[in-house]
Structure formats: C-alpha cells, structure tokens
Coordinates of C-alpha atoms in Angstrom, one line a residue:
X1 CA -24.2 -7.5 20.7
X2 CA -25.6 -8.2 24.4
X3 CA -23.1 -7.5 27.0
X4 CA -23.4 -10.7 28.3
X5 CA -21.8 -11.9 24.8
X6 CA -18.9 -9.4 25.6
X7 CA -15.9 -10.2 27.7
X8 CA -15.8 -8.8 31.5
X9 CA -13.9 -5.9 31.2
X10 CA -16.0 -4.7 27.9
X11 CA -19.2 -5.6 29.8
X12 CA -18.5 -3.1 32.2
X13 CA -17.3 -0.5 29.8
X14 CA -19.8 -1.0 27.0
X15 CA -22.8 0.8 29.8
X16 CA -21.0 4.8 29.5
X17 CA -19.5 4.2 25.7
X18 CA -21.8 6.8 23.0
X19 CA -22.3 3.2 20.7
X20 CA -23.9 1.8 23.6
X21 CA -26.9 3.9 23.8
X22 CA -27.0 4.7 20.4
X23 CA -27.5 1.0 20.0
X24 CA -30.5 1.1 22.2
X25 CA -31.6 4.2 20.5
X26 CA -32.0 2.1 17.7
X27 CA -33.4 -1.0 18.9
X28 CA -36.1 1.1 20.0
X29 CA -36.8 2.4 16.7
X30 CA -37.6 -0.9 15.3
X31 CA -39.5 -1.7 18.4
X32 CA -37.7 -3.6 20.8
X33 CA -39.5 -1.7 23.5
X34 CA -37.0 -0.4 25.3
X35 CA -36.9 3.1 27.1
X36 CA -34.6 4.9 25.1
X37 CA -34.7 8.1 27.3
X38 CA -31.9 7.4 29.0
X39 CA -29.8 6.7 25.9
X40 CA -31.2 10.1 24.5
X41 CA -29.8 11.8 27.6
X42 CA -26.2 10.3 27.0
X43 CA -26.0 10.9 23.6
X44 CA -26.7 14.6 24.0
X45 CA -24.0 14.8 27.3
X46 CA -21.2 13.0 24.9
X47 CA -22.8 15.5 22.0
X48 CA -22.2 18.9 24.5
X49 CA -19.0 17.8 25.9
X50 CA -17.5 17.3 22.7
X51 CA -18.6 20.2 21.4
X52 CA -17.1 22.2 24.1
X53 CA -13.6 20.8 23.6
X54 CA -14.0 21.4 20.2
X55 CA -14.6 25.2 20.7
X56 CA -11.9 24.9 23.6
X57 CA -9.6 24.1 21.0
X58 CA -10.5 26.2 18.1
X59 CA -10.0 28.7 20.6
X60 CA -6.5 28.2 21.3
X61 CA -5.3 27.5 17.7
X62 CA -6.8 30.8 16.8
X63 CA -5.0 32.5 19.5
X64 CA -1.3 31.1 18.2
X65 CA -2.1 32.8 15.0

C-alpha cells in the first residue's frame, strides 16, 4: 500500500517498520526499479538486533537454571 494511502500517523511510521522495506525488497524483484539497497540494509539491522536480544535472553534463562 503507498504511504500516501495510509493515515498520518502510519505514514510516518510505516518508513523504519521491517514490512516496509521488505515490501520494497520485493517490488524490486518484480521490477519496479526501485533501489532496494537501502531496504537490504534495514532488514539486516532489524535481523542483528533481534538476534542479539534473542541470545541476550537465552542467556539469562540459562542462567536461572
């Protein structure tokens, strides 16, 4: 959906959300043209970070045991 579609508040939002850019991640794929390098870059930040609260918390539910 285009953000100009989307109410204000979401319009704003929608730009840092993971489904954004994997949106325009796949647009690109059936060649809307867009530079998806960007998108790529987000995805893999959102990918690290939850990675490292996942071992974060792994972490600390081994250590009650």
């Amino acid at each position: 959906m285009p953000l100009e579609m989307l109410p204000a508040f979401l319009s704003r939002v929608a730009p840092v959300l993971p489904t954004y850019h994997l949106g325009v991640v796949a647009r690109s794929a059936v060649g809307s043209g867009a530079n998806e390098g960007l998108s790529w870059l987000v995805l893999l930040s959102y990918t690290l970070l939850f990675a490292v609260i996942a071992a974060v918390a792994m972490r600390r539910d081994e250590a009650r045991e």
